[in-house]
PDB file of C-alpha atoms in Angstrom:
ATOM      1  CA  MET O 457      43.017  51.253 -22.867  1.00  0.00           C
ATOM      2  CA  LYS O 458      41.700  54.210 -20.916  1.00  0.00           C
ATOM      3  CA  ALA O 459      40.328  55.834 -24.073  1.00  0.00           C
ATOM      4  CA  ARG O 460      38.495  52.658 -24.958  1.00  0.00           C
ATOM      5  CA  SER O 461      37.109  52.400 -21.431  1.00  0.00           C
ATOM      6  CA  ALA O 462      36.029  56.055 -21.455  1.00  0.00           C
ATOM      7  CA  ALA O 463      34.320  55.554 -24.816  1.00  0.00           C
ATOM      8  CA  ALA O 464      32.476  52.508 -23.502  1.00  0.00           C
ATOM      9  CA  VAL O 465      31.327  54.456 -20.442  1.00  0.00           C
ATOM     10  CA  PHE O 466      30.201  57.319 -22.664  1.00  0.00           C
ATOM     11  CA  VAL O 467      28.254  54.934 -24.920  1.00  0.00           C
ATOM     12  CA  LEU O 468      26.628  53.261 -21.920  1.00  0.00           C
ATOM     13  CA  LEU O 469      25.769  56.654 -20.417  1.00  0.00           C
ATOM     14  CA  ALA O 470      24.257  57.832 -23.720  1.00  0.00           C
ATOM     15  CA  MET O 471      22.225  54.638 -23.961  1.00  0.00           C
ATOM     16  CA  ALA O 472      20.982  55.040 -20.381  1.00  0.00           C
ATOM     17  CA  VAL O 473      19.984  58.668 -21.009  1.00  0.00           C
ATOM     18  CA  GLY O 474      18.298  57.682 -24.281  1.00  0.00           C
ATOM     19  CA  SER O 475      16.437  54.901 -22.524  1.00  0.00           C
ATOM     20  CA  ALA O 476      15.324  57.274 -19.758  1.00  0.00           C
ATOM     21  CA  VAL O 477      14.075  59.794 -22.315  1.00  0.00           C
ATOM     22  CA  GLY O 478      12.205  56.981 -24.079  1.00  0.00           C
ATOM     23  CA  VAL O 479      10.550  55.916 -20.814  1.00  0.00           C
ATOM     24  CA  VAL O 480       9.521  59.486 -20.007  1.00  0.00           C
ATOM     25  CA  TYR O 481       8.107  59.991 -23.530  1.00  0.00           C
ATOM     26  CA  SER O 482       6.245  56.687 -23.396  1.00  0.00           C
ATOM     27  CA  LYS O 483       4.764  57.492 -19.984  1.00  0.00           C
ATOM     28  CA  HIS O 484       3.713  60.967 -21.128  1.00  0.00           C
ATOM     29  CA  LYS O 485       2.057  59.580 -24.269  1.00  0.00           C
ATOM     30  CA  SER O 486       0.317  56.909 -22.189  1.00  0.00           C
ATOM     31  CA  ARG O 487      -1.117  59.547 -19.851  1.00  0.00           C
ATOM     32  CA  ARG O 488      -2.323  61.696 -22.752  1.00  0.00           C
ATOM     33  CA  LEU O 489      -4.023  58.698 -24.353  1.00  0.00           C
ATOM     34  CA  PHE O 490      -5.634  57.739 -21.038  1.00  0.00           C
ATOM     35  CA  ILE O 491      -7.014  61.264 -20.618  1.00  0.00           C
ATOM     36  CA  GLN O 492      -8.318  61.146 -24.197  1.00  0.00           C
ATOM     37  CA  LEU O 493      -9.925  57.756 -23.467  1.00  0.00           C
ATOM     38  CA  GLN O 494     -11.675  59.166 -20.389  1.00  0.00           C
ATOM     39  CA  ASP O 495     -12.951  62.158 -22.386  1.00  0.00           C
ATOM     40  CA  LEU O 496     -14.290  59.873 -25.102  1.00  0.00           C
ATOM     41  CA  GLN O 497     -15.965  57.594 -22.558  1.00  0.00           C
ATOM     42  CA  GLN O 498     -17.623  60.606 -20.939  1.00  0.00           C
ATOM     43  CA  GLU O 499     -18.820  61.803 -24.355  1.00  0.00           C
ATOM     44  CA  ARG O 500     -20.124  58.283 -25.092  1.00  0.00           C
ATOM     45  CA  ASP O 501     -22.068  58.274 -21.827  1.00  0.00           C
ATOM     46  CA  GLN O 502     -23.563  61.694 -22.598  1.00  0.00           C
ATOM     47  CA  LEU O 503     -24.557  60.538 -26.091  1.00  0.00           C
ATOM     48  CA  LYS O 504     -26.158  57.377 -24.677  1.00  0.00           C
ATOM     49  CA  THR O 505     -28.162  59.509 -22.257  1.00  0.00           C
ATOM     50  CA  GLU O 506     -29.246  61.849 -25.047  1.00  0.00           C
ATOM     51  CA  TRP O 507     -30.140  58.871 -27.287  1.00  0.00           C
ATOM     52  CA  GLY O 508     -32.389  57.440 -24.572  1.00  0.00           C
ATOM     53  CA  ARG O 509     -34.057  60.820 -24.074  1.00  0.00           C
ATOM     54  CA  LEU O 510     -34.614  61.177 -27.824  1.00  0.00           C
ATOM     55  CA  GLN O 511     -36.139  57.700 -28.023  1.00  0.00           C
ATOM     56  CA  LEU O 512     -38.555  58.585 -25.230  1.00  0.00           C
ATOM     57  CA  GLU O 513     -39.399  61.860 -26.943  1.00  0.00           C
ATOM     58  CA  GLN O 514     -39.976  60.108 -30.261  1.00  0.00           C
ATOM     59  CA  GLY O 515     -42.275  57.637 -28.526  1.00  0.00           C
ATOM     60  CA  ALA O 516     -44.243  60.498 -27.011  1.00  0.00           C
ATOM     61  CA  TRP O 517     -44.551  62.343 -30.330  1.00  0.00           C
ATOM     62  CA  ALA O 518     -45.703  59.252 -32.195  1.00  0.00           C
ATOM     63  CA  THR O 519     -48.468  58.037 -29.885  1.00  0.00           C
ATOM     64  CA  HIS O 520     -51.691  57.172 -31.644  1.00  0.00           C
ATOM     65  CA  GLY O 521     -53.742  59.611 -29.594  1.00  0.00           C
ATOM     66  CA  ARG O 522     -51.452  62.533 -30.400  1.00  0.00           C
ATOM     67  CA  VAL O 523     -51.422  61.766 -34.122  1.00  0.00           C
ATOM     68  CA  GLU O 524     -55.209  61.476 -34.165  1.00  0.00           C
ATOM     69  CA  ARG O 525     -55.641  64.743 -32.224  1.00  0.00           C
ATOM     70  CA  ILE O 526     -53.355  66.629 -34.629  1.00  0.00           C
ATOM     71  CA  ALA O 527     -55.168  65.116 -37.607  1.00  0.00           C
ATOM     72  CA  ARG O 528     -58.478  66.364 -36.236  1.00  0.00           C
ATOM     73  CA  GLU O 529     -57.347  69.796 -35.015  1.00  0.00           C
ATOM     74  CA  ARG O 530     -54.779  70.954 -37.540  1.00  0.00           C
ATOM     75  CA  LEU O 531     -55.683  69.002 -40.653  1.00  0.00           C
ATOM     76  CA  GLU O 532     -59.413  68.944 -39.989  1.00  0.00           C
ATOM     77  CA  MET O 533     -59.549  65.245 -40.753  1.00  0.00           C
ATOM     78  CA  ARG O 534     -62.368  63.041 -39.582  1.00  0.00           C
ATOM     79  CA  ILE O 535     -63.428  59.435 -39.676  1.00  0.00           C
ATOM     80  CA  PRO O 536     -65.489  58.923 -42.832  1.00  0.00           C
ATOM     81  CA  ARG O 537     -69.171  58.190 -42.441  1.00  0.00           C
ATOM     82  CA  GLN O 538     -70.482  54.869 -43.665  1.00  0.00           C
ATOM     83  CA  GLY O 539     -72.013  56.489 -46.738  1.00  0.00           C
ATOM     84  CA  ASP O 540     -68.657  58.065 -47.687  1.00  0.00           C
ATOM     85  CA  VAL O 541     -66.873  54.712 -47.917  1.00  0.00           C
ATOM     86  CA  VAL O 542     -66.677  53.126 -51.356  1.00  0.00           C
ATOM     87  CA  ILE O 543     -65.395  49.590 -51.700  1.00  0.00           C
ATOM     88  CA  LEU O 544     -63.948  48.568 -55.036  1.00  0.00           C
ATOM     89  CA  SER O 545     -63.361  45.036 -56.115  1.00  0.00           C
ATOM     90  CA  VAL O 546     -60.905  43.976 -58.746  1.00  0.00           C
ATOM     91  CA  ASP O 547     -61.887  41.049 -60.916  1.00  0.00           C
ATOM     92  CA  SER O 548     -58.880  39.036 -61.982  1.00  0.00           C
ATOM     93  CA  GLN O 549     -59.294  37.015 -65.157  1.00  0.00           C
TER      94      GLN O 549
END
C-alpha cells in the first residue's frame, strides 16, 4: 500500500511541477508577444505619421503653380499664341 501511495504522490507532484512549468512558459510567451505587439503598434504609428507627411509633400509637389513654373523655367514651355493653335475636325460618315 505504501508503494502505491508513494507512486501516487510522485505522479501528483510531477503533474504539479509540469503544470507550474506550463504556466511559467505560457506567461513568458504572453509577455514576449505583448512586447512584440507594442513594437508593431509603435512602428504602425510611425508609418502613419510618415504616410501623412508624404501625402502633404506630394500635394505640395503637384500644385498647379509649381508644375506651370517648372514647365516654363526648365522645359521652356509657353502658352501657345492664338495663331499657333490649329483646330481639326473629323467628319464621320
